[in-house]
Structures are given as C-alpha cells and as structure tokens.
PDB file of C-alpha atoms and ligand atoms in Angstrom:
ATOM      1  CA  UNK A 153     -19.985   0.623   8.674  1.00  0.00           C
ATOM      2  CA  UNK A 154     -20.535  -1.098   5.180  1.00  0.00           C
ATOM      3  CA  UNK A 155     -17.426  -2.794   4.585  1.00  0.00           C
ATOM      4  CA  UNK A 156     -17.337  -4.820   1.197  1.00  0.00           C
ATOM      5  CA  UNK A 157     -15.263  -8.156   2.476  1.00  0.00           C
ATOM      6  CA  UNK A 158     -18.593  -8.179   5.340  1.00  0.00           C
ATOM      7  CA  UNK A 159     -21.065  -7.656   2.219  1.00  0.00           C
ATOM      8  CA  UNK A 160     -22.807 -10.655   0.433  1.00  0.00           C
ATOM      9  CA  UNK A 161     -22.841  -9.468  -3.134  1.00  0.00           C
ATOM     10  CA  UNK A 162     -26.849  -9.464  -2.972  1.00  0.00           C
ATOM     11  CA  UNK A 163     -25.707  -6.765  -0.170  1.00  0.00           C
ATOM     12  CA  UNK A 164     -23.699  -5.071  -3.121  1.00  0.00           C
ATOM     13  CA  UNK A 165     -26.085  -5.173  -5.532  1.00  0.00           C
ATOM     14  CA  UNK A 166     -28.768  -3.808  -3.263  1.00  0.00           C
ATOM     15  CA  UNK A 167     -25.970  -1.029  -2.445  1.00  0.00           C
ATOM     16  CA  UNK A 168     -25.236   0.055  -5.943  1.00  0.00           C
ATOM     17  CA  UNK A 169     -29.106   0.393  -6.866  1.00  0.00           C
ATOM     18  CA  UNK A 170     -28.718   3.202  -4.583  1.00  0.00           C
ATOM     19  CA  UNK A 171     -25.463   4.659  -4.672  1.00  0.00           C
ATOM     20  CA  UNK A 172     -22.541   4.378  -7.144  1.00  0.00           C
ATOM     21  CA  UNK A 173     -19.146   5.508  -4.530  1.00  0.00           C
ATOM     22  CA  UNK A 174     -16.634   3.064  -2.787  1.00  0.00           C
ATOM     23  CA  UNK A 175     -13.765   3.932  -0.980  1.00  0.00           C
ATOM     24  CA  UNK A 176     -10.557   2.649  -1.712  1.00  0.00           C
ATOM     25  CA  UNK A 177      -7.805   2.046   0.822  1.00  0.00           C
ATOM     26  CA  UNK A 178      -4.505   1.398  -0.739  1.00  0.00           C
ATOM     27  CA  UNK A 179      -1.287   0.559   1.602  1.00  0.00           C
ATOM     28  CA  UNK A 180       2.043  -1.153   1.331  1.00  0.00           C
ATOM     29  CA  UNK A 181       4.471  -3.545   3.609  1.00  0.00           C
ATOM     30  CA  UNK A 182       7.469  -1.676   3.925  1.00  0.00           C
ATOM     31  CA  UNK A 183      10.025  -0.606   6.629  1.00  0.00           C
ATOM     32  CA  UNK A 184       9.326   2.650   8.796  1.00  0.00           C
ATOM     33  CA  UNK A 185      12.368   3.067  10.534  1.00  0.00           C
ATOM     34  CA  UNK A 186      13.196   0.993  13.689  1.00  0.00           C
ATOM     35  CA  UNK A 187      10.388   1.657  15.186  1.00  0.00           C
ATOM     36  CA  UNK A 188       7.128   1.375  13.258  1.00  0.00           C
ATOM     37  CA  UNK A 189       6.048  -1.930  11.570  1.00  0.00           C
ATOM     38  CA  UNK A 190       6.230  -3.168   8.336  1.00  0.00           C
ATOM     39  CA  UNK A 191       2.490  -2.409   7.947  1.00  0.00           C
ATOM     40  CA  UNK A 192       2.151   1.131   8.891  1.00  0.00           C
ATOM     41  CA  UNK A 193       1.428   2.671   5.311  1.00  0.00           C
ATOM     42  CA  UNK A 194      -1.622  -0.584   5.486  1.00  0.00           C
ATOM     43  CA  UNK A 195      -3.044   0.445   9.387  1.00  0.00           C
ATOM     44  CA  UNK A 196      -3.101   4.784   7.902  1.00  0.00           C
ATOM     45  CA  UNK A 197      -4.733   3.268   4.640  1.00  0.00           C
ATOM     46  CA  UNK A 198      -7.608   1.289   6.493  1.00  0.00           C
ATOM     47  CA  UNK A 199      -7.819   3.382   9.573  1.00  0.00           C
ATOM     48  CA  UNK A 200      -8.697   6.713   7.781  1.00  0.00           C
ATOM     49  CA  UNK A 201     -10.720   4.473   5.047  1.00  0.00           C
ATOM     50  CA  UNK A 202     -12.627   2.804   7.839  1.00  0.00           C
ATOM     51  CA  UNK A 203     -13.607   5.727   9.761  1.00  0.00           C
ATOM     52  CA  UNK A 204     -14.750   7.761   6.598  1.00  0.00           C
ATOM     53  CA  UNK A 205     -16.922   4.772   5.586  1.00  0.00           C
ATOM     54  CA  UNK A 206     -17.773   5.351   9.311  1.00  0.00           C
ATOM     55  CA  UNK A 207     -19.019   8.644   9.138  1.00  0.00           C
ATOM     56  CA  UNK A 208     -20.322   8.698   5.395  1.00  0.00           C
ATOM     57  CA  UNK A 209     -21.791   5.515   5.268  1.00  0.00           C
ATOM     58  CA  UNK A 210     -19.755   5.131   1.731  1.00  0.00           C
ATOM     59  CA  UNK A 211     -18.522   0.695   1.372  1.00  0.00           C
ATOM     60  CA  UNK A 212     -15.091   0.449   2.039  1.00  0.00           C
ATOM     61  CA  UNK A 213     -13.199  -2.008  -0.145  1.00  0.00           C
ATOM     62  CA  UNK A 214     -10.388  -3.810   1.423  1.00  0.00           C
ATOM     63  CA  UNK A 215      -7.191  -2.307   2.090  1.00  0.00           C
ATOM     64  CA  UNK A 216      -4.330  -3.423  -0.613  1.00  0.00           C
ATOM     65  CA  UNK A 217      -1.428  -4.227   1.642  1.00  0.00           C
ATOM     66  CA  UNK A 218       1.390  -4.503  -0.875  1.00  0.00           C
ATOM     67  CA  UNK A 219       2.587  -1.748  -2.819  1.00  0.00           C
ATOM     68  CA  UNK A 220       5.573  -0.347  -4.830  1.00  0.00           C
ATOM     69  CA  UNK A 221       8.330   0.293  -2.047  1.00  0.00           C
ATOM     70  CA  UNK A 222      11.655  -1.010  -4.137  1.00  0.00           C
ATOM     71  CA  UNK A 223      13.621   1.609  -2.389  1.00  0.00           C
ATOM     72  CA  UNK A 224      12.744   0.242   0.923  1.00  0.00           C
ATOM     73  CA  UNK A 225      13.994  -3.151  -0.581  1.00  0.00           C
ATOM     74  CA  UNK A 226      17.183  -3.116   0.749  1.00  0.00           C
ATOM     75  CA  UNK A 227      15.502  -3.418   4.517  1.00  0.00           C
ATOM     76  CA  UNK A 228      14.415  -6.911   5.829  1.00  0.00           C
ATOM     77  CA  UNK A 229      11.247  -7.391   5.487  1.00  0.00           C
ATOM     78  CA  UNK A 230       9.466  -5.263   3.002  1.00  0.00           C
ATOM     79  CA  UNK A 231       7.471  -6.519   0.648  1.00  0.00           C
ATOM     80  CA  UNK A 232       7.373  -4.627  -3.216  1.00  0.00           C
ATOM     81  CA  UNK A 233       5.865  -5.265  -6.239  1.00  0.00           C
ATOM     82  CA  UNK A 234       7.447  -3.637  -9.463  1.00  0.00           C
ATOM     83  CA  UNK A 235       5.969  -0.628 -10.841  1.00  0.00           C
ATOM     84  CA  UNK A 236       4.035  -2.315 -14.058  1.00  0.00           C
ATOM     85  CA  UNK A 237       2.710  -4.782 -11.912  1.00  0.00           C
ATOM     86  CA  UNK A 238       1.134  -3.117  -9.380  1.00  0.00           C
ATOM     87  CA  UNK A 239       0.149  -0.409 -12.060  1.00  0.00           C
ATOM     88  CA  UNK A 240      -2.393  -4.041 -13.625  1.00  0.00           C
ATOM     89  CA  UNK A 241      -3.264  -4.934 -10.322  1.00  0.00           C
ATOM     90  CA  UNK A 242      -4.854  -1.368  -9.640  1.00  0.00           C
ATOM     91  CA  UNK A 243      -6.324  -1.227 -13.372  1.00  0.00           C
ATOM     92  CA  UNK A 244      -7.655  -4.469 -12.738  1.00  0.00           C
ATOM     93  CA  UNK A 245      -9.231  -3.471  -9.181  1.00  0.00           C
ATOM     94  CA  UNK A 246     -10.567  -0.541 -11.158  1.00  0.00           C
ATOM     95  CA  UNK A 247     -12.333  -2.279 -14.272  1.00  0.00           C
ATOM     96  CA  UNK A 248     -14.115  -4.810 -11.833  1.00  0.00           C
ATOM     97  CA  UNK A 249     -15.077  -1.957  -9.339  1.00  0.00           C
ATOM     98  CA  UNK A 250     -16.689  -0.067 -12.965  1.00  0.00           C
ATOM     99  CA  UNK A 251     -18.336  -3.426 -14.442  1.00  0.00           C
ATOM    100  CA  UNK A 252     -20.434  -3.681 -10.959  1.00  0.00           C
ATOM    101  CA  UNK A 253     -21.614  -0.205 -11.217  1.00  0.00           C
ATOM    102  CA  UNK A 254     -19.122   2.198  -9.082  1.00  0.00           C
ATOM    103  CA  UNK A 255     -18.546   5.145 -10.321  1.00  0.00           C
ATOM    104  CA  UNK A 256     -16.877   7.383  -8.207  1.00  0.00           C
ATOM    105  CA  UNK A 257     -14.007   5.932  -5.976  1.00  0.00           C
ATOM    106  CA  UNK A 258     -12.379   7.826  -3.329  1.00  0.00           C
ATOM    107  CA  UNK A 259      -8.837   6.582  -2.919  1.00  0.00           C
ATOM    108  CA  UNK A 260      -7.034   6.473   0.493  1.00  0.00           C
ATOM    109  CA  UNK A 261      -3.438   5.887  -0.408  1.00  0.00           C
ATOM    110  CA  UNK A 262      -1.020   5.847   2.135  1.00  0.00           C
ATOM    111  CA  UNK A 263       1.776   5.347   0.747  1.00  0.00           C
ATOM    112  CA  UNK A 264       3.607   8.090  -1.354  1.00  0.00           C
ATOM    113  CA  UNK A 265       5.201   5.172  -3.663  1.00  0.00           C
ATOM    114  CA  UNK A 266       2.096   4.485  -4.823  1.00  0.00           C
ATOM    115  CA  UNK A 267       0.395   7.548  -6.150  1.00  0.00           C
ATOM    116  CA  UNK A 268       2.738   7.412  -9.991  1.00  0.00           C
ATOM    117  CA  UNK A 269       0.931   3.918 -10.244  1.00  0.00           C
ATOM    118  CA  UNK A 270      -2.218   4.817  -9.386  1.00  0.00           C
ATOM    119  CA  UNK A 271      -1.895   8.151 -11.795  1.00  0.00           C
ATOM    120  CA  UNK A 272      -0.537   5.412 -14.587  1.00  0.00           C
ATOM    121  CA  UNK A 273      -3.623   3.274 -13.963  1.00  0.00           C
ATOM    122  CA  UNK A 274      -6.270   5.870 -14.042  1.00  0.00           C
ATOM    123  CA  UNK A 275      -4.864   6.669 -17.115  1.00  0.00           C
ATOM    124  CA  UNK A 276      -4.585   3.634 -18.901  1.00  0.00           C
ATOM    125  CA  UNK A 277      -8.482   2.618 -17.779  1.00  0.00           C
ATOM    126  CA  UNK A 278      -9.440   6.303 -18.868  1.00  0.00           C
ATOM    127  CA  UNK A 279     -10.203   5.253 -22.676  1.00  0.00           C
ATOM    128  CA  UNK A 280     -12.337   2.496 -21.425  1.00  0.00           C
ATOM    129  CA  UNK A 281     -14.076   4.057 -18.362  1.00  0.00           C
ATOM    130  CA  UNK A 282     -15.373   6.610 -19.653  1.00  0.00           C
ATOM    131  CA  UNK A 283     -17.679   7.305 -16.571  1.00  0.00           C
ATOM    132  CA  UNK A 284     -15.065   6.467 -13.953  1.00  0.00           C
ATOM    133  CA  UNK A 285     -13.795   9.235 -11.965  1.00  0.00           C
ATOM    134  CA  UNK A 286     -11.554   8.855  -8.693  1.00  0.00           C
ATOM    135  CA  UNK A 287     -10.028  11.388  -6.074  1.00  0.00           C
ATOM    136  CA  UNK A 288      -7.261  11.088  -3.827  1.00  0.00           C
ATOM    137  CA  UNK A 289      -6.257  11.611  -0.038  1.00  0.00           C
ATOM    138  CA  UNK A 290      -2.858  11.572   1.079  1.00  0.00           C
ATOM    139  CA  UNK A 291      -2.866  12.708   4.447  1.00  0.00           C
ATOM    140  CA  UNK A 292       1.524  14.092   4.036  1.00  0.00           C
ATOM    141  CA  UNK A 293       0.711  15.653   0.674  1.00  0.00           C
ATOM    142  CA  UNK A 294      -2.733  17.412   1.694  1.00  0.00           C
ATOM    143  CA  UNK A 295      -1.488  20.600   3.004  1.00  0.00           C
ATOM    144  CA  UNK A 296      -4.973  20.745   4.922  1.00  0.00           C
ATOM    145  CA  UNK A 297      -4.525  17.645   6.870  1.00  0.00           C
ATOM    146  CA  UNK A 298      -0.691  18.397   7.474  1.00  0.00           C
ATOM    147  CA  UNK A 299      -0.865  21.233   8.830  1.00  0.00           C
ATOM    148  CA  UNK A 300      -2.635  19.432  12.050  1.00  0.00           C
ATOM    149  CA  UNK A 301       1.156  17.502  12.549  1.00  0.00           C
ATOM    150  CA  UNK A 302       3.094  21.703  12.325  1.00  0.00           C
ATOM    151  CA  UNK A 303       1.001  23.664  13.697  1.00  0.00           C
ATOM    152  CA  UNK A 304       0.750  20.489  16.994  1.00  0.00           C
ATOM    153  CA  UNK A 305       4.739  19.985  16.324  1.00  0.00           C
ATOM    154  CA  UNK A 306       5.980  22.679  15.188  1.00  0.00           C
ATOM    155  CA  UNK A 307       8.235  22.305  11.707  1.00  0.00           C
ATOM    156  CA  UNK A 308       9.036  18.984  11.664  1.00  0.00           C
ATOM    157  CA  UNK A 309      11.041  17.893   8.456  1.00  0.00           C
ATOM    158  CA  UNK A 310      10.095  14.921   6.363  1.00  0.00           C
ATOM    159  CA  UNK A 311       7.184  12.232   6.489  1.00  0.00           C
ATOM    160  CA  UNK A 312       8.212   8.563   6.616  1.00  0.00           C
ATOM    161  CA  UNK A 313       8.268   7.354   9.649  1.00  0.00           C
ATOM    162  CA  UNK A 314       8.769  10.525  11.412  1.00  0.00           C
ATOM    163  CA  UNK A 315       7.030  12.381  14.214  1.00  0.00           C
ATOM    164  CA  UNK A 316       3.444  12.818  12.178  1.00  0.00           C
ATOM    165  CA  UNK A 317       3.467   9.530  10.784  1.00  0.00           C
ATOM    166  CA  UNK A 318       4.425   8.168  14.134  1.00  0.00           C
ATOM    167  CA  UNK A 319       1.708  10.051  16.203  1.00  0.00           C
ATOM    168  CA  UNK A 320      -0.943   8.773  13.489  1.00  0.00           C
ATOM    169  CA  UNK A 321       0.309   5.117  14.365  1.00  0.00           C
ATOM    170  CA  UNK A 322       0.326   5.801  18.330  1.00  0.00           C
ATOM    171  CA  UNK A 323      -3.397   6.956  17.772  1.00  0.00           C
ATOM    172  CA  UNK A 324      -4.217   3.734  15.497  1.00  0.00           C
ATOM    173  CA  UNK A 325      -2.444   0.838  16.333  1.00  0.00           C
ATOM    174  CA  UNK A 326       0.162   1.248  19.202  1.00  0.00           C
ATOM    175  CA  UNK A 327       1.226  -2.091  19.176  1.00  0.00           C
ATOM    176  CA  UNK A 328       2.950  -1.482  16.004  1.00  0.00           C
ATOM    177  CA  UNK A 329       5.073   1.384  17.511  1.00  0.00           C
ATOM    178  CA  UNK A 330       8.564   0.862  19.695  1.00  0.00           C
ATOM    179  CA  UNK A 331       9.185   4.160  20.604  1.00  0.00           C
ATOM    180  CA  UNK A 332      12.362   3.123  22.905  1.00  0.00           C
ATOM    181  CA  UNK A 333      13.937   1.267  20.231  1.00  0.00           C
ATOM    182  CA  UNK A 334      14.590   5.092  18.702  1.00  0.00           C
ATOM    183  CA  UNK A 335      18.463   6.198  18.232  1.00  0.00           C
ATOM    184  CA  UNK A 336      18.306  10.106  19.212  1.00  0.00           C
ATOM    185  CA  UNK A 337      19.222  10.893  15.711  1.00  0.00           C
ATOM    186  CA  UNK A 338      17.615  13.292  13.209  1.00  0.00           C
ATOM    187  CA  UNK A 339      17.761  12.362   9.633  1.00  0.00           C
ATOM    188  CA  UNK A 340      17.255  15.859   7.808  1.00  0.00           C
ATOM    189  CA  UNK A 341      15.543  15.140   4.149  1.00  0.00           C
ATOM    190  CA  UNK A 342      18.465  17.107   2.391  1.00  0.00           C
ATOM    191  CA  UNK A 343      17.587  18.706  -0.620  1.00  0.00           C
ATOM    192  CA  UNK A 344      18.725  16.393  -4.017  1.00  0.00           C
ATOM    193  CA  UNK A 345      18.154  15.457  -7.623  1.00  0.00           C
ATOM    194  CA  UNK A 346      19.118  11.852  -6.607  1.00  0.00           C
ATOM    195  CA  UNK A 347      15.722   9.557  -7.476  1.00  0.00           C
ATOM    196  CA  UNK A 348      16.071   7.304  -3.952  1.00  0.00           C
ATOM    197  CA  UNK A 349      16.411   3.503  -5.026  1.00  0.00           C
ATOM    198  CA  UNK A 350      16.975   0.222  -3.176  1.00  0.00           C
ATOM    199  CA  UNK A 351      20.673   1.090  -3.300  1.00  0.00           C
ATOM    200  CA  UNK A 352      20.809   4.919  -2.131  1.00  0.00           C
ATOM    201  CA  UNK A 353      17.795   5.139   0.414  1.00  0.00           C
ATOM    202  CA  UNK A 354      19.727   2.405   2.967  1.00  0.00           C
ATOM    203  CA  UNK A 355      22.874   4.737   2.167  1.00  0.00           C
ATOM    204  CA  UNK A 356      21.484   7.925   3.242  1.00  0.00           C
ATOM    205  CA  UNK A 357      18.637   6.926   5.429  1.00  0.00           C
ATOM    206  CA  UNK A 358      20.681   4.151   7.475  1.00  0.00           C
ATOM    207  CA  UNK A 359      18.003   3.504  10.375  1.00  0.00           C
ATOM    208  CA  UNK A 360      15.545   3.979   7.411  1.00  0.00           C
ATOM    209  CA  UNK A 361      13.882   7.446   8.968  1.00  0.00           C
ATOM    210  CA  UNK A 362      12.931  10.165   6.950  1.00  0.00           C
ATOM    211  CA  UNK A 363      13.171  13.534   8.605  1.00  0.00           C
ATOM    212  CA  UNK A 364      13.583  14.134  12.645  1.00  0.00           C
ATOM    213  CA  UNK A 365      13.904  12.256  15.547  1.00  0.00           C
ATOM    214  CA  UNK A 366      10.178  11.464  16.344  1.00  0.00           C
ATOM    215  CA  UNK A 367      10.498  11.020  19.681  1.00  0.00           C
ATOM    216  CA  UNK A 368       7.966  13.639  20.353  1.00  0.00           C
ATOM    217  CA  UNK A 369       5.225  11.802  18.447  1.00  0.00           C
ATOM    218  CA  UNK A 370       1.939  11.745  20.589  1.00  0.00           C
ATOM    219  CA  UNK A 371      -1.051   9.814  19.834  1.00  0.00           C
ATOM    220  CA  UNK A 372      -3.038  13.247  20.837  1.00  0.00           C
ATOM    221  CA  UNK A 373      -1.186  14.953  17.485  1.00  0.00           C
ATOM    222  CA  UNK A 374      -2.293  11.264  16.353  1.00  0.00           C
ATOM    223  CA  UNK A 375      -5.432  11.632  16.668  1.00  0.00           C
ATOM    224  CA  UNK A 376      -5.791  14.930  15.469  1.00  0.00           C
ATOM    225  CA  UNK A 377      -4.264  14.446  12.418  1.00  0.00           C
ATOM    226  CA  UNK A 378      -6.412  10.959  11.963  1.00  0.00           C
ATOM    227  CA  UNK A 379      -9.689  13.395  12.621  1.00  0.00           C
ATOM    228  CA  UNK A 380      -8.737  16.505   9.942  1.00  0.00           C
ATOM    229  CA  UNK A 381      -8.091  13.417   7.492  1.00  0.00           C
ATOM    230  CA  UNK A 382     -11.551  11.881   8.223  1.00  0.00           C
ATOM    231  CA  UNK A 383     -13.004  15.401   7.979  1.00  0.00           C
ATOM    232  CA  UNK A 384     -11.528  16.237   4.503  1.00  0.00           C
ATOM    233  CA  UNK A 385     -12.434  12.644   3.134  1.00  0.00           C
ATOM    234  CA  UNK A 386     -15.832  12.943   4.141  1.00  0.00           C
ATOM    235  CA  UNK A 387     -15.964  16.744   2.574  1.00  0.00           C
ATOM    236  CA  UNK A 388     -14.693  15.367  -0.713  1.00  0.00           C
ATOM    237  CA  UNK A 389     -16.954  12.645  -0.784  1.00  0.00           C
ATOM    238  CA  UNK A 390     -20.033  15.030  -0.470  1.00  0.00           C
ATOM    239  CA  UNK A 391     -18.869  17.051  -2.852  1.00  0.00           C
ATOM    240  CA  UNK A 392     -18.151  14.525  -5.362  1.00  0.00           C
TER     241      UNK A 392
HETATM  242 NI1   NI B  93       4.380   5.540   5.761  1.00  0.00          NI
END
C-alpha cells in the first residue's frame, strides 16, 4: 500500500510521472454516543481509504482527523473547527495536492458535517483548478453501500453512532467500541425543520445517538459494509 506520510517525495515524484490520483481520507473527533470513541468518523475515514489504496494501488494521503462537528460541541471531548476554517484548510490541502501534479482525488469523508465544506472548497478552488476534479464516498449517504447495513439489519433508523456505524467500528477497531456501556434506548431521528446545533442536538439526542438502539451491531454486518465500500471506491476510481 502506497501511503503518502511512508513516501519520500522522490517516491512522489516518481509516483506522479505515472499516475495523477490520490485518495483522500477526511474524518473528525467528535462524540458517537456512549459507546464509540471520539475518533470513529477518523478510524471509517482511514480504514475504507487504506484498504482502497490497498486494492487499487492509488497513494493514500493522511486522514484529516478534525472536522466541523459544532453540534456535537456541547459533548466532552469533541474537537470542531468552524465552518470557514476548515472550508481553507481543505482548499489549502487541495491547491498543494494540484501544484504537485494530482489531478483526480477521490475523497473518503466520513463524516456527514463535512461534506457542505468540502462542496464550499471545491468550489472556491474551481476558478483556479481548472483541471482538478474530485469524487466522493460516504458510505451512510451511498445508497449502494447502505443497503449492506438494511438488507443485514433490517430498517434500522438513523446513522450516527447507530447499529451500521457501530458494526463498521466492531469490524475496524473494536477497542474503540463499549457495547455494555449502551442504555436500551432507541433514539428515533424524528422528522424536523430544526438545523441541529451545539444547543439542540444534546437536547434531543441526550446520550448523543442518532437512530436505534445498536445493540445488534455485529462486526460480520461490519465487515460487510467495510467490503461494499471498498468495492464501490475502487469502481469509481477505475472509472474516473
Ligand atoms: Ni460517525
């Protein structure tokens, strides 16, 4: 696996005579419920990232571990940066990934917080990048990849921390899962025009859970889901 922090940049310039795609893993520190860690958006990011670069043999660029999560702010421990920052910290990732020659950049987000910043960046470099052109997996939103977690659970309700996004972490990084440390509750996504900020999300997501009790999570659904998001990536990096 080619991964760029394990690259001299001789390495990279040897790599971009030949070959103009990176993947791009982007993540966040943020709460997932009482029993994920902070980093679980960062582990889906790099796990699906690292095993596309895997099969593909695509560079993966390091995994951006901080993200925009201000509605999670009102839960110790997560760590946010504001909108228009992390907006110039993406635009910046992207001109320096263009001046060195990549052209094509598959993004890995995996964090749904992120994706209006990374649209608002891949505008804003548009103008200037003229050659630049990016895709995106997110393996909740890609009705593809999601349908692994129904068709394995049945309909399961809502994505943060919930039974898919816990069975993904059980098949990545276990240690980062405390299943007994779950309440017995569902928390139902109910329907609303409320925009969920640091203020309302603690209020009507107390234990911080999107969606049902995910005490069923497996790491076999896990794993599943980790392999149909693999298999798409490495489809849309073909194609590209
Ligand atoms: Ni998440």
């Amino acid at each position: 696996m080619k991964l760029l922090s394990e690259m001299s940049w001789e390495e990279t310039k040897e790599y971009l005579a030949q070959e103009d795609r990176i993947i791009l893993p982007l993540g966040a520190t943020e709460q997932h419920g009482p029993h994920l860690g902070l980093g679980t958006d960062t582990f889906e990011a790099d796990a699906i990232a690292r095993a596309v670069g895997e099969k593909t043999g695509v560079v993966v660029a390091p995994t951006l571990c901080f993200g925009m999560s201000h509605h999670h702010l009102g839960f110790p421990g997560t760590i946010s940066l504001k909108p228009a920052t992390l907006i110039a910290v993406y635009e910046d990732v992207f001109r320096a990934l263009y001046r060195h020659g990549f052209r094509r950049v598959l993004i890995v987000n995996g964090h749904g917080g992120n994706e209006a910043a990374i649209q608002s960046a891949l505008h804003q470099v548009a103008a200037d990048l003229e050659h630049l052109r990016a895709k995106i997996f997110q393996w909740w939103s890609d009705a593809e990849a999601y349908r692994v977690v129904s068709e394995m659970l049945g309909a399961q309700e809502g994505s943060h921390a919930s039974p898919g996004e816990t069975s993904l972490m059980l098949a990545i990084n276990a240690n980062a899962v405390k299943l007994p440390r779950l309440k017995g509750r569902d928390a139902n996504v109910i329907p609303s025009r409320d925009i969920l900020n640091m203020h309302l999300f603690p209020h009507k997501y107390p234990d911080g859970i999107m969606g049902l009790n995910p005490s069923n999570a497996t790491a076999k659904v896990g794993q599943a889901l980790l392999d149909k998001s693999v298999e798409i990536c490495a489809r849309e990096l073909e194609s590209f």
